[in-house]
PDB file of C-alpha atoms in Angstrom:
ATOM      1  CA  MET A  18       0.972  -4.841  13.113  1.00 75.00           C
ATOM      2  CA  ALA A  19       3.597  -5.775  10.430  1.00 87.00           C
ATOM      3  CA  GLU A  20       3.204  -4.977   6.968  1.00 94.00           C
ATOM      4  CA  VAL A  21       1.576  -7.789   4.829  1.00 96.00           C
ATOM      5  CA  LYS A  22       2.965  -8.921   1.676  1.00 97.00           C
ATOM      6  CA  ILE A  23       0.156  -8.891  -0.931  1.00 97.00           C
ATOM      7  CA  THR A  24       0.113 -11.130  -4.063  1.00 97.00           C
ATOM      8  CA  LYS A  25      -2.666 -11.908  -6.544  1.00 96.00           C
ATOM      9  CA  ASP A  26      -3.336 -15.225  -4.612  1.00 97.00           C
ATOM     10  CA  ASN A  27      -3.897 -13.433  -1.087  1.00 97.00           C
ATOM     11  CA  PHE A  28      -5.410 -10.305  -2.385  1.00 97.00           C
ATOM     12  CA  GLU A  29      -9.020 -11.138  -2.019  1.00 96.00           C
ATOM     13  CA  ALA A  30      -8.509 -12.360   1.363  1.00 97.00           C
ATOM     14  CA  GLU A  31      -6.380  -9.646   2.665  1.00 97.00           C
ATOM     15  CA  VAL A  32      -7.697  -6.637   0.945  1.00 97.00           C
ATOM     16  CA  ILE A  33     -11.161  -7.267  -0.486  1.00 96.00           C
ATOM     17  CA  ASN A  34     -12.317  -9.213   2.504  1.00 96.00           C
ATOM     18  CA  SER A  35     -10.436  -7.013   5.051  1.00 96.00           C
ATOM     19  CA  GLU A  36     -12.488  -5.844   7.910  1.00 95.00           C
ATOM     20  CA  LYS A  37      -9.790  -3.168   8.516  1.00 96.00           C
ATOM     21  CA  THR A  38      -9.102  -0.384   6.177  1.00 97.00           C
ATOM     22  CA  VAL A  39      -6.083  -1.277   4.151  1.00 97.00           C
ATOM     23  CA  LEU A  40      -3.096   1.047   2.876  1.00 98.00           C
ATOM     24  CA  ILE A  41      -1.610  -0.782  -0.038  1.00 98.00           C
ATOM     25  CA  ASP A  42       1.986   0.528  -0.893  1.00 98.00           C
ATOM     26  CA  PHE A  43       2.954  -0.346  -4.704  1.00 98.00           C
ATOM     27  CA  TRP A  44       6.783  -0.464  -4.917  1.00 98.00           C
ATOM     28  CA  ALA A  45       9.767  -1.938  -6.596  1.00 98.00           C
ATOM     29  CA  THR A  46      13.292  -2.637  -5.304  1.00 96.00           C
ATOM     30  CA  TRP A  47      15.162  -0.276  -7.844  1.00 97.00           C
ATOM     31  CA  CYS A  48      12.831   2.585  -7.139  1.00 97.00           C
ATOM     32  CA  GLY A  49      14.717   5.257  -5.027  1.00 97.00           C
ATOM     33  CA  PRO A  50      11.565   7.124  -3.668  1.00 97.00           C
ATOM     34  CA  CYS A  51      10.076   3.563  -2.829  1.00 97.00           C
ATOM     35  CA  ARG A  52      13.039   3.031  -0.604  1.00 97.00           C
ATOM     36  CA  MET A  53      12.490   6.468   0.924  1.00 97.00           C
ATOM     37  CA  ILE A  54       8.891   6.006   1.870  1.00 97.00           C
ATOM     38  CA  ALA A  55       9.455   2.156   3.124  1.00 97.00           C
ATOM     39  CA  PRO A  56      10.360   3.235   6.803  1.00 97.00           C
ATOM     40  CA  ILE A  57       7.385   5.787   6.791  1.00 97.00           C
ATOM     41  CA  VAL A  58       5.007   3.050   5.853  1.00 97.00           C
ATOM     42  CA  GLU A  59       6.533   0.633   8.132  1.00 96.00           C
ATOM     43  CA  GLN A  60       6.030   3.127  10.809  1.00 97.00           C
ATOM     44  CA  ILE A  61       2.576   3.560  10.095  1.00 96.00           C
ATOM     45  CA  ALA A  62       1.978  -0.132  10.298  1.00 96.00           C
ATOM     46  CA  GLU A  63       3.477  -0.759  13.565  1.00 96.00           C
ATOM     47  CA  GLU A  64       1.774   2.422  15.309  1.00 96.00           C
ATOM     48  CA  ASN A  65      -1.762   1.814  13.918  1.00 94.00           C
ATOM     49  CA  GLU A  66      -3.545  -1.323  15.194  1.00 93.00           C
ATOM     50  CA  ASP A  67      -6.776  -0.224  13.229  1.00 94.00           C
ATOM     51  CA  ILE A  68      -5.388  -0.464   9.779  1.00 96.00           C
ATOM     52  CA  LYS A  69      -3.775  -3.121   7.869  1.00 97.00           C
ATOM     53  CA  VAL A  70      -0.752  -2.146   5.594  1.00 97.00           C
ATOM     54  CA  GLY A  71       0.094  -4.416   2.459  1.00 97.00           C
ATOM     55  CA  LYS A  72       2.987  -4.070   0.146  1.00 98.00           C
ATOM     56  CA  ILE A  73       2.673  -5.116  -3.637  1.00 98.00           C
ATOM     57  CA  ASN A  74       6.066  -5.448  -5.264  1.00 98.00           C
ATOM     58  CA  VAL A  75       4.977  -4.415  -9.001  1.00 98.00           C
ATOM     59  CA  ASP A  76       7.738  -6.370 -10.633  1.00 98.00           C
ATOM     60  CA  GLU A  77       6.528  -9.455  -8.713  1.00 98.00           C
ATOM     61  CA  GLU A  78       2.772  -8.712  -9.303  1.00 97.00           C
ATOM     62  CA  PRO A  79       2.274  -7.113 -12.582  1.00 97.00           C
ATOM     63  CA  GLU A  80      -1.361  -8.148 -12.839  1.00 97.00           C
ATOM     64  CA  LEU A  81      -2.233  -6.237  -9.603  1.00 97.00           C
ATOM     65  CA  ALA A  82      -0.237  -3.153 -10.866  1.00 97.00           C
ATOM     66  CA  SER A  83      -2.101  -3.159 -14.259  1.00 97.00           C
ATOM     67  CA  ALA A  84      -5.486  -3.926 -12.361  1.00 96.00           C
ATOM     68  CA  PHE A  85      -5.022  -0.661 -10.402  1.00 95.00           C
ATOM     69  CA  ARG A  86      -3.736   1.207 -13.397  1.00 96.00           C
ATOM     70  CA  ILE A  87      -0.223   1.918 -11.687  1.00 97.00           C
ATOM     71  CA  GLU A  88       2.001   4.008 -13.827  1.00 95.00           C
ATOM     72  CA  SER A  89       4.283   5.565 -11.365  1.00 97.00           C
ATOM     73  CA  ILE A  90       5.772   4.393  -7.892  1.00 97.00           C
ATOM     74  CA  PRO A  91       5.360   4.571  -5.170  1.00 98.00           C
ATOM     75  CA  THR A  92       1.683   4.515  -5.128  1.00 98.00           C
ATOM     76  CA  LEU A  93      -0.346   4.442  -2.101  1.00 98.00           C
ATOM     77  CA  ILE A  94      -4.069   3.343  -2.305  1.00 98.00           C
ATOM     78  CA  VAL A  95      -6.652   3.216   0.530  1.00 98.00           C
ATOM     79  CA  VAL A  96      -8.987   0.446   0.453  1.00 97.00           C
ATOM     80  CA  LYS A  97     -12.047   0.245   2.662  1.00 97.00           C
ATOM     81  CA  ASN A  98     -14.803  -2.233   2.350  1.00 95.00           C
ATOM     82  CA  GLY A  99     -13.362  -3.583  -0.853  1.00 94.00           C
ATOM     83  CA  GLU A 100     -13.321  -0.354  -2.538  1.00 95.00           C
ATOM     84  CA  VAL A 101     -10.646   2.274  -3.295  1.00 96.00           C
ATOM     85  CA  VAL A 102     -11.265   5.369  -1.431  1.00 97.00           C
ATOM     86  CA  ASN A 103      -8.173   7.513  -1.737  1.00 97.00           C
ATOM     87  CA  MET A 104      -4.740   7.412  -3.430  1.00 96.00           C
ATOM     88  CA  ALA A 105      -1.538   9.305  -3.750  1.00 97.00           C
ATOM     89  CA  VAL A 106       1.457   8.981  -6.005  1.00 97.00           C
ATOM     90  CA  GLY A 107       4.984   9.884  -5.251  1.00 97.00           C
ATOM     91  CA  TYR A 108       6.928  10.272  -2.100  1.00 96.00           C
ATOM     92  CA  LYS A 109       4.638  11.464   0.682  1.00 97.00           C
ATOM     93  CA  GLN A 110       5.488  12.641   4.374  1.00 97.00           C
ATOM     94  CA  LYS A 111       4.035  10.656   7.283  1.00 97.00           C
ATOM     95  CA  ASP A 112       1.260  13.220   8.111  1.00 97.00           C
ATOM     96  CA  GLU A 113       0.451  13.253   4.339  1.00 97.00           C
ATOM     97  CA  ILE A 114      -0.082   9.398   4.262  1.00 97.00           C
ATOM     98  CA  LEU A 115      -2.176   9.513   7.526  1.00 97.00           C
ATOM     99  CA  ALA A 116      -4.433  11.983   6.066  1.00 97.00           C
ATOM    100  CA  LEU A 117      -5.110   9.556   3.383  1.00 96.00           C
ATOM    101  CA  LEU A 118      -6.325   7.161   5.996  1.00 94.00           C
ATOM    102  CA  LYS A 119      -8.869   9.798   7.347  1.00 88.00           C
TER     103      LYS A 119
END
C-alpha cells in the first residue's frame, strides 16, 4: 500500500477510524534524517498490506505536530484503534521500525 499524506482534514478518517494499525511519520523537507528514513518507511508501506503508513509534514500541519507534542523529527508514532501505542524519535533502522509495530 502506498503512503498516505495525512492532514488535519483527513486525520480522523485515515488514523482515528482506521481498521488497520497506522504508522505515522512526522517529517519535514529540510530534515536530513527524515530524508534518510523516508525510503525505509516507504519500503515498509509497500511490503506490509496489514498496516497503513501515513506521512505528516510538520511545516504544513503544525496543529497535528502540536497535538502529538512533536519536538524532534523524524518522529514515528504507531496508532492502533485510535490510540497511540508506540513512538520513536530520530533515525531508525528498518528492523527497529518493524519492532514498533509488534
